[in-house]
Short mmCIF file of C-alpha atoms in Angstrom, two decimals:
data_model
loop_
_atom_site.label_atom_id
_atom_site.label_comp_id
_atom_site.label_asym_id
_atom_site.label_seq_id
_atom_site.Cartn_x
_atom_site.Cartn_y
_atom_site.Cartn_z
CA MET A 26 12.87 93.26 -5.92
CA ALA A 27 10.59 90.76 -7.50
CA GLU A 28 12.11 87.56 -8.89
CA PRO A 29 12.12 87.14 -12.65
CA ALA A 30 9.28 85.08 -14.06
CA SER A 31 10.21 81.36 -14.13
CA ILE A 32 9.82 79.30 -17.32
CA PRO A 33 7.08 76.69 -16.85
CA THR A 34 8.24 73.07 -16.95
CA THR A 35 6.66 70.33 -19.09
CA GLY A 36 6.43 66.50 -18.82
CA LEU A 37 7.46 64.76 -15.61
CA GLY A 38 9.44 67.79 -14.55
CA GLN A 39 6.31 69.53 -13.34
CA PHE A 40 5.62 66.78 -10.70
CA ASN A 41 6.92 67.10 -7.21
CA THR A 42 8.51 64.31 -5.22
CA ARG A 43 5.27 63.18 -3.58
CA GLN A 44 3.49 62.91 -6.91
CA MET A 45 6.39 60.95 -8.41
CA ILE A 46 6.29 58.50 -5.49
CA SER A 47 2.52 58.06 -5.92
CA ILE A 48 2.91 57.40 -9.64
CA GLY A 49 5.69 54.88 -9.04
CA VAL A 50 3.73 53.02 -6.35
CA GLY A 51 0.60 52.87 -8.52
CA VAL A 52 2.46 51.59 -11.59
CA ALA A 53 4.30 48.98 -9.50
CA ALA A 54 1.04 47.80 -7.91
CA LEU A 55 -0.63 47.57 -11.31
CA ILE A 56 2.26 45.59 -12.76
CA ALA A 57 2.29 43.26 -9.74
CA LEU A 58 -1.47 42.70 -10.02
CA LEU A 59 -1.27 41.95 -13.73
CA SER A 60 1.63 39.56 -13.14
CA SER A 61 -0.30 37.78 -10.41
CA VAL A 62 -3.33 37.39 -12.65
CA TRP A 63 -1.18 36.00 -15.47
CA MET A 64 0.63 33.57 -13.18
CA TRP A 65 -2.66 32.50 -11.61
CA GLY A 66 -4.04 31.78 -15.06
CA GLN A 67 -0.93 29.81 -16.00
CA THR A 68 -0.92 27.74 -12.78
CA PRO A 69 -2.09 24.17 -13.63
CA ASP A 70 -4.91 22.45 -11.78
CA TYR A 71 -3.39 19.93 -9.39
CA ARG A 72 -5.03 16.60 -8.62
CA VAL A 73 -4.19 13.75 -6.27
CA LEU A 74 -1.68 11.29 -7.67
CA TYR A 75 -1.47 9.01 -4.61
CA SER A 76 -2.62 9.31 -1.02
CA ASN A 77 -1.68 7.59 2.23
CA LEU A 78 1.74 6.62 0.97
CA SER A 79 4.33 5.02 3.20
CA ASP A 80 7.57 6.89 3.81
CA ARG A 81 9.53 4.49 1.59
CA ASP A 82 7.08 4.74 -1.30
CA GLY A 83 6.76 8.50 -0.91
CA GLY A 84 10.51 9.03 -1.14
CA ALA A 85 10.85 6.71 -4.15
CA ILE A 86 7.96 8.42 -5.97
CA ILE A 87 9.33 11.93 -5.34
CA GLU A 88 12.74 10.86 -6.66
CA SER A 89 11.09 9.47 -9.80
CA LEU A 90 9.02 12.65 -10.28
CA GLN A 91 12.18 14.75 -10.10
CA GLN A 92 13.80 12.57 -12.74
CA LEU A 93 10.70 12.87 -14.94
CA ASN A 94 10.58 16.70 -14.44
CA VAL A 95 6.99 16.48 -13.19
CA PRO A 96 5.98 19.28 -10.77
CA TYR A 97 4.37 18.12 -7.55
CA LYS A 98 3.13 19.45 -4.25
CA PHE A 99 1.68 18.08 -1.03
CA ALA A 100 -1.84 18.49 0.30
CA GLU A 101 -3.92 17.36 3.28
CA GLY A 102 -1.03 17.86 5.65
CA GLY A 103 1.35 15.82 3.55
CA GLY A 104 -1.05 12.89 3.23
CA ALA A 105 -1.62 13.35 -0.50
CA LEU A 106 0.82 13.85 -3.36
CA MET A 107 -0.57 16.05 -6.14
CA VAL A 108 0.57 16.65 -9.73
CA PRO A 109 -0.94 18.65 -12.62
CA SER A 110 -4.27 17.18 -13.71
CA ASN A 111 -3.13 16.64 -17.30
CA LEU A 112 -0.21 14.48 -16.10
CA VAL A 113 -1.97 12.27 -13.54
CA TYR A 114 -2.62 9.18 -15.65
CA GLU A 115 0.60 9.43 -17.64
CA THR A 116 2.62 9.70 -14.43
CA ARG A 117 0.83 6.73 -12.87
CA LEU A 118 1.66 4.56 -15.87
CA LYS A 119 5.30 5.62 -15.82
CA LEU A 120 5.57 4.93 -12.09
CA ALA A 121 3.84 1.57 -12.52
CA THR A 122 6.59 0.48 -14.93
CA GLN A 123 9.03 1.13 -12.08
CA GLY A 124 6.94 -0.92 -9.64
CA LEU A 125 5.75 2.11 -7.68
CA PRO A 126 4.05 2.37 -5.31
CA LYS A 127 4.80 -0.89 -3.62
CA GLY A 128 2.03 -0.38 -1.08
CA GLY A 129 4.23 -0.73 1.98
CA THR A 130 4.45 -4.51 1.46
CA VAL A 131 7.20 -6.59 -0.04
CA GLY A 132 6.54 -9.35 -2.50
CA PHE A 133 8.69 -11.76 -4.40
CA GLU A 134 11.17 -8.98 -5.12
CA LEU A 135 12.48 -9.83 -1.66
CA MET A 136 13.88 -13.03 -3.16
CA GLU A 137 15.90 -11.09 -5.70
CA ASN A 138 18.37 -9.85 -3.09
CA GLN A 139 19.19 -13.20 -1.53
CA LYS A 140 22.68 -13.29 -0.07
CA PHE A 141 25.04 -16.11 -0.80
CA GLY A 142 25.26 -18.60 2.03
CA ILE A 143 21.91 -17.73 3.62
CA SER A 144 20.52 -20.40 5.93
CA GLN A 145 17.55 -22.53 5.00
CA PHE A 146 15.49 -21.11 7.86
CA ALA A 147 16.09 -17.51 6.71
CA GLU A 148 15.28 -18.49 3.16
CA GLN A 149 12.00 -20.07 4.26
CA VAL A 150 11.11 -16.98 6.28
CA ASN A 151 11.80 -14.72 3.30
CA TYR A 152 9.69 -16.92 1.07
CA GLN A 153 6.79 -16.77 3.53
CA ARG A 154 7.09 -12.97 3.79
CA ALA A 155 7.14 -12.66 0.02
CA LEU A 156 4.06 -14.90 -0.33
CA GLU A 157 2.20 -12.90 2.32
CA GLY A 158 3.06 -9.65 0.54
CA GLU A 159 1.90 -10.90 -2.84
CA LEU A 160 -1.38 -12.17 -1.39
CA ALA A 161 -1.93 -8.84 0.38
CA ARG A 162 -1.40 -6.98 -2.90
CA SER A 163 -3.89 -9.26 -4.63
CA VAL A 164 -6.53 -8.68 -1.96
CA GLN A 165 -5.92 -4.92 -2.04
CA SER A 166 -6.85 -4.90 -5.72
CA ILE A 167 -10.50 -5.33 -4.65
CA ALA A 168 -12.27 -1.98 -4.92
CA ALA A 169 -13.69 -1.95 -1.37
CA VAL A 170 -10.38 -2.90 0.30
CA GLN A 171 -8.00 -0.12 1.25
CA VAL A 172 -5.31 -2.08 3.11
CA ALA A 173 -4.88 -5.83 3.56
CA ARG A 174 -2.54 -7.88 5.73
CA VAL A 175 -2.08 -11.63 5.37
CA HIS A 176 -0.52 -13.93 7.97
CA LEU A 177 0.32 -17.49 6.97
CA ALA A 178 0.90 -20.34 9.40
CA ILE A 179 2.77 -22.98 7.40
CA PRO A 180 3.84 -25.99 9.49
CA LYS A 181 7.10 -27.81 8.93
CA PRO A 182 6.84 -30.85 6.64
CA THR A 183 7.17 -34.24 8.30
CA VAL A 184 7.19 -37.85 7.12
CA PHE A 185 4.94 -39.01 9.97
CA VAL A 186 1.30 -39.01 9.02
CA LYS A 187 0.06 -38.47 12.57
CA GLU A 188 2.17 -35.34 12.98
CA GLN A 189 1.16 -33.69 9.71
CA GLN A 190 -0.73 -30.41 10.07
CA LYS A 191 -2.62 -28.36 7.54
CA PRO A 192 -1.57 -24.74 6.90
CA SER A 193 -3.87 -21.87 7.89
CA ALA A 194 -4.14 -18.15 7.16
CA SER A 195 -5.47 -15.00 8.78
CA VAL A 196 -6.47 -11.91 6.78
CA VAL A 197 -7.08 -8.44 8.20
CA LEU A 198 -8.90 -6.01 5.90
CA ILE A 199 -9.19 -2.24 6.25
CA LEU A 200 -12.11 -1.18 4.09
CA HIS A 201 -12.74 2.21 2.56
CA GLN A 202 -15.07 4.56 4.37
CA GLY A 203 -18.67 3.51 3.82
CA ARG A 204 -17.79 0.32 1.90
CA LEU A 205 -18.71 -3.26 2.83
CA LEU A 206 -17.93 -6.74 1.52
CA ASP A 207 -20.81 -9.09 0.77
CA SER A 208 -20.64 -12.83 1.37
CA ALA A 209 -19.64 -13.55 -2.23
CA GLN A 210 -16.64 -11.20 -2.01
CA VAL A 211 -15.58 -12.67 1.34
CA SER A 212 -15.82 -16.15 -0.16
CA ALA A 213 -13.69 -14.96 -3.08
CA VAL A 214 -10.98 -13.71 -0.68
CA VAL A 215 -11.06 -16.99 1.24
CA HIS A 216 -10.70 -19.13 -1.88
CA LEU A 217 -7.99 -16.82 -3.24
CA ILE A 218 -5.88 -17.39 -0.14
CA SER A 219 -6.58 -21.11 0.11
CA SER A 220 -5.80 -21.69 -3.57
CA SER A 221 -2.44 -19.92 -3.28
CA VAL A 222 -1.04 -22.13 -0.51
CA PRO A 223 -0.63 -25.89 -1.06
CA GLU A 224 -2.92 -28.18 0.99
CA MET A 225 -4.73 -25.25 2.59
CA SER A 226 -8.46 -25.70 3.08
CA ALA A 227 -10.92 -22.84 2.82
CA LYS A 228 -12.10 -23.67 6.35
CA ASN A 229 -8.66 -22.74 7.68
CA VAL A 230 -8.82 -19.14 6.38
CA THR A 231 -10.07 -16.42 8.73
CA VAL A 232 -11.03 -12.96 7.47
CA VAL A 233 -11.50 -10.02 9.85
CA ASP A 234 -12.22 -6.35 9.11
CA GLN A 235 -10.86 -3.26 10.87
CA ASN A 236 -13.73 -3.33 13.39
CA GLY A 237 -12.90 -6.86 14.51
CA THR A 238 -15.93 -8.35 12.75
CA LEU A 239 -15.46 -11.94 11.63
CA LEU A 240 -16.36 -12.01 7.94
CA SER A 241 -15.50 -15.61 7.05
CA ALA A 242 -17.86 -17.35 9.51
CA ASN A 243 -20.54 -18.25 6.96
CA HIS A 244 -18.80 -18.22 3.62
CA GLU A 245 -19.49 -21.88 2.86
CA GLY A 246 -22.91 -23.11 1.83
CA LEU A 247 -25.98 -21.70 3.47
CA SER A 248 -25.45 -19.13 6.16
CA ASP A 249 -26.90 -19.45 9.64
CA GLU A 250 -29.37 -16.69 8.87
CA GLY A 251 -30.86 -18.51 5.84
CA LEU A 252 -30.16 -18.28 2.14
CA ASP A 253 -26.95 -16.91 0.75
CA ALA A 254 -26.70 -13.93 -1.57
CA ASN A 255 -26.76 -15.95 -4.79
CA GLN A 256 -29.93 -17.79 -3.82
CA LEU A 257 -31.68 -14.58 -2.79
CA LYS A 258 -30.69 -13.01 -6.09
CA TYR A 259 -32.05 -16.04 -7.96
CA ILE A 260 -35.41 -15.75 -6.16
CA GLN A 261 -35.61 -12.04 -6.97
CA GLN A 262 -34.91 -12.75 -10.64
CA ILE A 263 -37.64 -15.41 -10.77
CA GLU A 264 -40.19 -13.11 -9.14
CA GLN A 265 -39.25 -10.14 -11.31
CA ASN A 266 -39.56 -12.30 -14.42
CA TYR A 267 -43.14 -13.26 -13.52
CA VAL A 268 -44.03 -9.65 -12.72
CA GLU A 269 -42.75 -8.53 -16.12
CA ARG A 270 -44.80 -11.24 -17.80
CA ILE A 271 -47.99 -10.09 -16.09
CA GLU A 272 -47.43 -6.39 -16.76
CA SER A 273 -46.42 -6.96 -20.38
CA ILE A 274 -49.66 -8.85 -21.14
CA LEU A 275 -51.99 -6.47 -19.26
CA THR A 276 -50.41 -3.12 -20.12
CA PRO A 277 -51.83 -2.96 -23.68
CA MET A 278 -55.32 -3.53 -22.25
CA LEU A 279 -55.33 -1.22 -19.23
CA GLY A 280 -52.25 1.02 -19.52
CA ALA A 281 -48.92 0.97 -17.75
CA ALA A 282 -50.16 3.08 -14.82
CA ASN A 283 -53.22 0.88 -14.18
CA VAL A 284 -51.55 -2.45 -13.38
CA ARG A 285 -49.61 -3.49 -10.28
CA ALA A 286 -48.40 -7.05 -9.77
CA GLN A 287 -46.38 -8.89 -7.16
CA VAL A 288 -45.20 -12.50 -7.16
CA ASN A 289 -43.90 -14.55 -4.26
CA ALA A 290 -41.97 -17.66 -5.33
CA ASP A 291 -41.23 -20.53 -2.96
CA ILE A 292 -38.03 -22.09 -4.33
CA ASP A 293 -36.68 -25.47 -3.29
CA PHE A 294 -32.87 -25.39 -3.06
CA SER A 295 -32.49 -28.88 -1.59
CA GLN A 296 -30.35 -31.36 -3.49
CA ILE A 297 -32.10 -34.74 -3.86
CA GLU A 298 -30.83 -37.89 -5.57
CA GLN A 299 -32.98 -41.02 -5.87
CA THR A 300 -32.11 -44.58 -6.96
CA ALA A 301 -34.94 -47.09 -7.60
CA GLU A 302 -34.67 -50.80 -8.59
CA THR A 303 -37.84 -52.54 -9.81
CA TYR A 304 -38.59 -56.11 -10.98
CA GLN A 305 -41.31 -57.16 -13.43
CA PRO A 306 -43.08 -60.56 -13.41
CA ASN A 307 -42.08 -63.12 -16.04
CA THR A 308 -44.20 -63.36 -19.17
CA LYS A 309 -44.46 -65.82 -22.03
CA ASP A 310 -42.03 -63.81 -24.06
CA SER A 311 -39.40 -63.84 -21.33
CA THR A 312 -35.89 -64.56 -22.49
CA LEU A 313 -34.59 -68.05 -21.59
CA ARG A 314 -31.32 -67.78 -19.76
CA SER A 315 -30.49 -71.51 -18.97
CA GLN A 316 -32.25 -74.93 -18.74
CA GLN A 317 -31.13 -78.13 -17.00
CA THR A 318 -32.87 -81.57 -17.04
CA VAL A 319 -31.80 -84.52 -14.84
CA GLU A 320 -33.30 -88.13 -15.23
CA THR A 321 -32.56 -90.91 -12.69
CA LEU A 322 -33.58 -94.61 -13.37
CA ASN A 323 -33.62 -96.94 -10.33
CA GLY A 324 -34.03 -100.84 -11.06
CA SER A 325 -33.04 -104.49 -9.68
CA SER A 326 -32.33 -108.02 -11.29
CA ALA A 327 -34.23 -111.33 -10.51
CA ALA A 328 -33.04 -113.55 -7.56
CA SER A 329 -31.51 -116.95 -8.55
CA GLY A 330 -30.04 -120.01 -6.76
CA VAL A 331 -31.16 -122.28 -3.98
CA PRO A 332 -31.21 -120.78 -0.62
CA GLY A 333 -29.35 -122.66 2.03
CA ALA A 334 -25.99 -124.37 2.23
CA LEU A 335 -25.76 -125.05 -1.41
CA SER A 336 -25.47 -121.44 -2.07
CA ASN A 337 -22.10 -121.49 -0.40
CA GLN A 338 -20.65 -123.92 -2.85
CA PRO A 339 -17.91 -122.76 -5.23
CA PRO A 340 -19.15 -121.29 -8.40
CA VAL A 341 -19.89 -123.64 -11.23
CA PRO A 342 -18.92 -122.89 -14.76
CA ALA A 343 -20.94 -120.23 -16.37
CA THR A 344 -23.79 -121.25 -18.53
CA ALA A 345 -26.25 -119.27 -20.56
CA PRO A 346 -29.10 -118.02 -18.44
CA ILE A 347 -32.50 -119.25 -19.15
CA VAL A 348 -35.10 -116.54 -18.94
CA ALA A 349 -38.36 -117.93 -18.04
CA ALA A 350 -41.60 -116.38 -18.85
CA ALA A 351 -43.12 -114.16 -16.32
CA GLY A 352 -44.95 -116.11 -13.77
CA SER A 353 -43.49 -119.41 -14.95
CA SER A 354 -41.61 -120.13 -11.76
CA PRO A 355 -42.38 -118.74 -8.36
CA ASN A 356 -38.71 -118.89 -7.40
CA ASN A 357 -37.70 -116.25 -9.92
CA VAL A 358 -38.83 -112.78 -8.55
CA SER A 359 -37.83 -109.37 -10.21
CA ASN A 360 -38.11 -105.84 -8.51
CA PRO A 361 -39.90 -103.04 -10.36
CA THR A 362 -37.82 -100.11 -11.98
CA SER A 363 -38.34 -96.34 -10.88
CA LEU A 364 -37.61 -93.28 -13.10
CA HIS A 365 -36.87 -89.77 -11.53
CA LYS A 366 -36.76 -86.64 -13.64
CA GLU A 367 -35.66 -83.10 -12.59
CA SER A 368 -35.90 -80.03 -14.86
CA THR A 369 -34.54 -76.53 -14.02
CA THR A 370 -35.25 -73.54 -16.29
CA ASN A 371 -33.74 -70.03 -15.67
CA TYR A 372 -35.15 -66.93 -17.35
CA GLU A 373 -33.60 -63.39 -17.56
CA VAL A 374 -34.80 -61.16 -14.72
CA ASP A 375 -36.72 -58.05 -15.89
CA ARG A 376 -35.00 -55.51 -13.59
CA THR A 377 -35.06 -51.70 -13.91
CA ILE A 378 -32.60 -49.39 -12.07
CA ARG A 379 -33.45 -45.68 -12.17
CA HIS A 380 -31.16 -42.94 -10.74
CA THR A 381 -32.85 -39.56 -10.49
CA LYS A 382 -31.20 -36.26 -9.49
CA LEU A 383 -33.77 -33.55 -8.94
CA PRO A 384 -32.82 -30.04 -10.14
CA VAL A 385 -31.85 -27.43 -7.57
CA GLY A 386 -33.98 -24.30 -7.48
CA SER A 387 -37.27 -25.76 -8.62
CA ILE A 388 -40.47 -23.85 -7.91
CA LYS A 389 -42.53 -25.34 -5.11
CA ARG A 390 -45.30 -22.78 -5.04
CA LEU A 391 -46.29 -19.42 -6.54
CA SER A 392 -48.39 -16.71 -4.95
CA VAL A 393 -49.55 -14.05 -7.41
CA ALA A 394 -51.35 -10.81 -6.53
CA VAL A 395 -52.58 -8.40 -9.21
CA VAL A 396 -54.30 -5.05 -8.62
CA LEU A 397 -56.15 -3.34 -11.47
CA ASN A 398 -57.32 0.25 -11.66
CA ASN A 399 -60.77 1.25 -12.82
CA ARG A 400 -61.18 1.71 -16.54
CA LYS A 401 -60.92 5.29 -17.84
CA VAL A 402 -64.03 6.32 -19.82
CA THR A 403 -64.51 9.54 -21.81
CA ASP A 404 -68.04 10.57 -22.74
CA ALA A 405 -69.18 12.60 -25.73
CA LYS A 406 -68.68 15.88 -23.87
CA GLY A 407 -65.06 15.06 -23.16
CA GLN A 408 -65.55 14.43 -19.46
CA VAL A 409 -63.36 11.72 -18.00
CA SER A 410 -64.68 9.19 -15.49
CA PHE A 411 -63.49 5.87 -14.06
CA LYS A 412 -65.70 2.77 -13.97
CA PRO A 413 -65.01 -0.63 -12.38
CA LEU A 414 -64.22 -3.57 -14.62
CA SER A 415 -66.99 -5.98 -15.48
CA ASP A 416 -67.03 -9.57 -14.28
CA ALA A 417 -66.29 -10.80 -17.79
CA GLU A 418 -63.22 -8.57 -18.04
CA LYS A 419 -61.94 -9.71 -14.64
CA ALA A 420 -62.46 -13.35 -15.59
CA GLN A 421 -60.58 -12.77 -18.84
CA ILE A 422 -57.71 -11.08 -17.02
CA ASN A 423 -57.66 -13.89 -14.46
CA ASN A 424 -57.25 -16.46 -17.23
CA LEU A 425 -54.52 -14.43 -18.92
CA VAL A 426 -52.51 -14.07 -15.72
CA SER A 427 -52.87 -17.78 -14.84
CA ASP A 428 -51.59 -18.77 -18.28
CA ALA A 429 -48.76 -16.22 -18.17
CA VAL A 430 -47.33 -17.51 -14.88
CA GLY A 431 -48.05 -21.20 -15.51
CA PHE A 432 -50.59 -21.53 -12.72
CA ASP A 433 -50.64 -25.06 -11.27
CA LYS A 434 -53.39 -25.81 -8.78
CA THR A 435 -51.95 -29.18 -7.81
CA ARG A 436 -48.73 -27.45 -6.81
CA GLY A 437 -50.63 -25.22 -4.42
CA ASP A 438 -50.35 -21.98 -6.42
CA SER A 439 -52.62 -19.08 -5.52
CA LEU A 440 -53.84 -16.22 -7.73
CA ASN A 441 -55.67 -13.12 -6.51
CA VAL A 442 -56.85 -10.45 -8.97
CA GLN A 443 -58.56 -7.35 -7.53
CA ASN A 444 -60.10 -4.30 -9.17
CA ILE A 445 -59.57 -1.27 -6.92
CA ALA A 446 -59.59 2.45 -7.72
CA PHE A 447 -56.05 3.80 -7.56
CA ASN A 448 -55.19 6.91 -5.61
CA ASP A 449 -54.79 9.78 -8.07
CA GLU A 450 -52.45 11.78 -5.86
CA LYS A 451 -49.26 12.51 -7.63
CA GLU A 452 -46.09 11.14 -6.25
CA ILE A 453 -44.18 13.58 -4.13
CA THR A 454 -41.03 14.37 -6.01
CA PRO A 455 -38.12 15.88 -4.17
CA PRO A 456 -37.67 19.57 -4.91
CA GLU A 457 -35.13 20.34 -7.52
CA VAL A 458 -31.93 21.90 -6.37
CA PRO A 459 -32.07 25.60 -7.22
CA LEU A 460 -29.65 26.89 -9.77
CA TRP A 461 -27.70 28.93 -7.27
CA LYS A 462 -27.08 25.81 -5.12
CA GLN A 463 -25.80 23.58 -7.87
CA PRO A 464 -22.05 22.77 -7.74
CA ASP A 465 -21.39 24.05 -11.24
CA THR A 466 -23.04 27.35 -10.46
CA ILE A 467 -21.09 27.68 -7.21
CA ASP A 468 -17.78 27.07 -8.98
CA LEU A 469 -18.70 29.57 -11.68
CA ALA A 470 -19.63 32.15 -9.05
CA LYS A 471 -16.34 31.64 -7.23
CA ASN A 472 -14.35 32.19 -10.40
CA LEU A 473 -16.47 35.22 -11.28
CA VAL A 474 -15.91 36.76 -7.84
CA LYS A 475 -12.18 36.30 -8.25
CA TYR A 476 -12.13 38.09 -11.57
CA VAL A 477 -14.42 40.86 -10.27
CA LEU A 478 -12.18 41.45 -7.25
CA ILE A 479 -9.15 41.62 -9.49
CA ALA A 480 -10.91 44.11 -11.77
CA VAL A 481 -12.02 46.25 -8.80
CA VAL A 482 -8.48 46.37 -7.40
CA MET A 483 -7.14 47.36 -10.81
CA LEU A 484 -9.72 50.16 -11.12
CA ILE A 485 -8.91 51.43 -7.64
CA ILE A 486 -5.19 51.54 -8.44
CA ILE A 487 -5.76 53.24 -11.80
CA PHE A 488 -8.38 55.82 -10.79
CA GLY A 489 -7.41 56.27 -7.15
CA VAL A 490 -3.62 56.43 -7.35
CA ILE A 491 -2.27 56.71 -10.89
CA LYS A 492 -4.84 59.05 -12.44
CA PRO A 493 -4.73 61.73 -9.69
CA ALA A 494 -0.94 61.67 -9.86
CA LEU A 495 -0.99 62.06 -13.64
CA LYS A 496 -3.68 64.76 -13.64
CA PRO A 497 -1.26 67.72 -14.15
CA LEU A 498 0.28 65.82 -17.06
CA LEU A 499 -3.07 64.95 -18.57
CA HIS A 500 -4.53 68.50 -18.05
CA PRO A 501 -1.70 71.14 -18.39
CA PRO A 502 -2.53 74.87 -17.73
CA SER A 503 -3.64 76.94 -20.76
CA GLY A 504 -1.20 79.15 -22.76
CA PRO A 505 -2.42 82.67 -21.84
CA ALA A 506 -2.22 81.89 -18.20
CA ASN A 507 1.50 81.24 -18.65
CA GLY A 508 2.26 84.30 -20.79
CA PRO A 509 3.91 87.55 -19.71
CA ALA A 510 0.59 89.39 -19.46
CA ALA A 511 -0.79 86.76 -17.18
CA GLN A 512 2.38 86.91 -15.18
CA GLY A 513 2.12 90.67 -15.01
CA GLU A 514 -1.48 90.48 -13.91
CA ALA A 515 -0.56 87.87 -11.39
CA GLY A 516 2.29 90.04 -10.19
CA ALA A 517 0.02 93.10 -9.92
CA ALA A 518 -2.64 91.08 -8.19
CA GLY A 519 -0.02 89.63 -5.95
CA ALA A 520 1.30 93.12 -5.14
CA ALA A 521 -2.22 94.33 -4.39
CA SER A 522 -2.97 91.26 -2.31
CA SER A 523 0.35 91.72 -0.55
CA ALA A 524 -0.55 95.30 0.18
CA GLN A 525 -3.95 94.27 1.48
CA PHE A 526 -2.35 91.60 3.70
CA ALA A 527 0.20 94.14 4.88
CA ASN A 528 -2.51 96.67 5.75
CA ILE A 529 -4.37 94.26 7.99
CA PRO A 530 -4.27 95.61 11.57
CA THR A 531 -2.38 93.46 13.95
CA SER A 532 -4.44 94.37 17.01
CA SER A 533 -7.30 91.96 17.33
CA GLY A 534 -10.73 93.12 18.37
CA SER A 535 -10.76 96.44 16.43
CA PRO A 536 -13.23 96.96 13.54
CA GLN A 537 -10.39 97.48 11.07
CA TYR A 538 -8.92 94.09 12.03
CA GLU A 539 -12.18 92.30 11.44
CA GLN A 540 -12.70 94.00 8.08
CA GLY A 541 -9.16 93.23 6.95
CA LEU A 542 -9.49 89.60 8.06
CA GLN A 543 -12.76 89.27 6.16
CA ALA A 544 -11.17 90.76 3.04
CA ALA A 545 -8.26 88.34 3.30
CA ARG A 546 -10.66 85.43 3.52
CA GLN A 547 -12.45 86.58 0.38
CA ILE A 548 -9.16 86.84 -1.47
CA VAL A 549 -8.21 83.30 -0.39
CA GLN A 550 -11.55 81.96 -1.60
CA GLN A 551 -11.48 83.82 -4.91
CA ASP A 552 -7.88 83.23 -5.97
CA PRO A 553 -5.78 80.86 -3.87
CA LYS A 554 -2.86 81.08 -6.32
CA ILE A 555 -2.34 84.77 -5.61
CA VAL A 556 -2.32 84.12 -1.89
CA ALA A 557 0.16 81.27 -2.41
CA SER A 558 2.48 83.58 -4.37
CA VAL A 559 2.19 86.25 -1.66
CA ILE A 560 3.10 83.76 1.03
CA LYS A 561 6.00 82.56 -1.13
CA GLU A 562 7.28 86.14 -1.37
CA TRP A 563 6.96 86.53 2.36
CA VAL A 564 8.97 83.42 2.94
CA SER A 565 11.68 84.49 0.50
CA GLY A 566 11.86 87.95 2.16
CA ASN A 567 10.57 89.98 -0.82
CA GLU A 568 7.70 91.69 0.85
#
């Protein structure tokens, strides 16, 4: 007996177990993909907060980040600590208020934890360690310095002058990759260290880089190789100033592209001080300083008395002398009187003392070279040609340049102005980076590829897994095919097909077997559903 016609199912009931599994897997994959895309879009861009942290600083920073509820992760094998890009600067400021990172060196915070009863030696050692740490931090603030270590040698104070020693310092610098310190920066480090320690001279500070190169050998005065960086910069500024003067005065006449100038300045950096003392001869109007006059009068009285024994008699009473006329008595002789005069006059000395200090960086000599292009001439037809400058024009330009630079022949200056045709070949410019090699384009392409791959995977899941599984639900069989007439026709066709299958000869090789097999193949190709129902009846035993 034939089974009664079954009522067709609708909705998910018409799917078998395999189709249900396919639908479930496809929906789960689609949901997972959409969730991944949403989470990827919500993931913040992480940037480096600090790198090359010591273990102590790293642990302290992570503890602070956890207290601040700031997400973080490690990169570069744990060598870099990364936080969301929008929180980098805010987090750095918050950590700086906590004194983080400390840079692996201890400063004067070491003195805050001094124990009671500590010895003087231990206290001095801690003070020296703290000073070295603070100096290292100060040196590390220089942009080119990555790590700095400072070692101080501070001798013990003594009251004996002969035993006193000056302190010294050694500095080891680890510079960033590709960075160098010029002589001015090295000198700045040396004076920073020497100024921070009492009685330390700049000559007692040694600076070495990570390659063992001595950097502080020539930080004072002129270097062994010649001028220092400041003097070279001064010379370049002087020369560039003269070049700009020449070009600014000749450009309106010939054009900016038709003038080339170079100036070589010989600068005297020697420091000279002169002191001169000169005396001028006395004149009539000289100022009288002092005058001294001395007069000496030498004279003698006339001889009186009788020579001989009577002169030895006791003196007689005094009587008034009788002055005889000159020449009256030969016995009365008088000596002549002499007068001596001396006069000394002192005048103010006309003396001039001049102290001269010559300026440093004066110009000793200038060498100026100017090259001029031919003049551009356009005729009536619009054709462009270049003609050399006339002698009058070159003489005029020569005078202008000499006045612009302050030409001094007595100083030994030289000026050379030449008119030469310039090479018209255009300067070779480096090729522009194509658009597809630019970093912005590469980043845009990477993001676009990500989104395209996500879209392709979504389309594959939708059209390759979900849609085939939902096809019976999206396209149900038509009504007449499910009606009783259709079922009757299907049953009749199934009975006929069953009869045809039953009448197929079982012995292979006979003509009837081949014909029956060919007929069965045609039935399978024309209507597979009928064959499926026949096989179902065979399996159930209702042949």
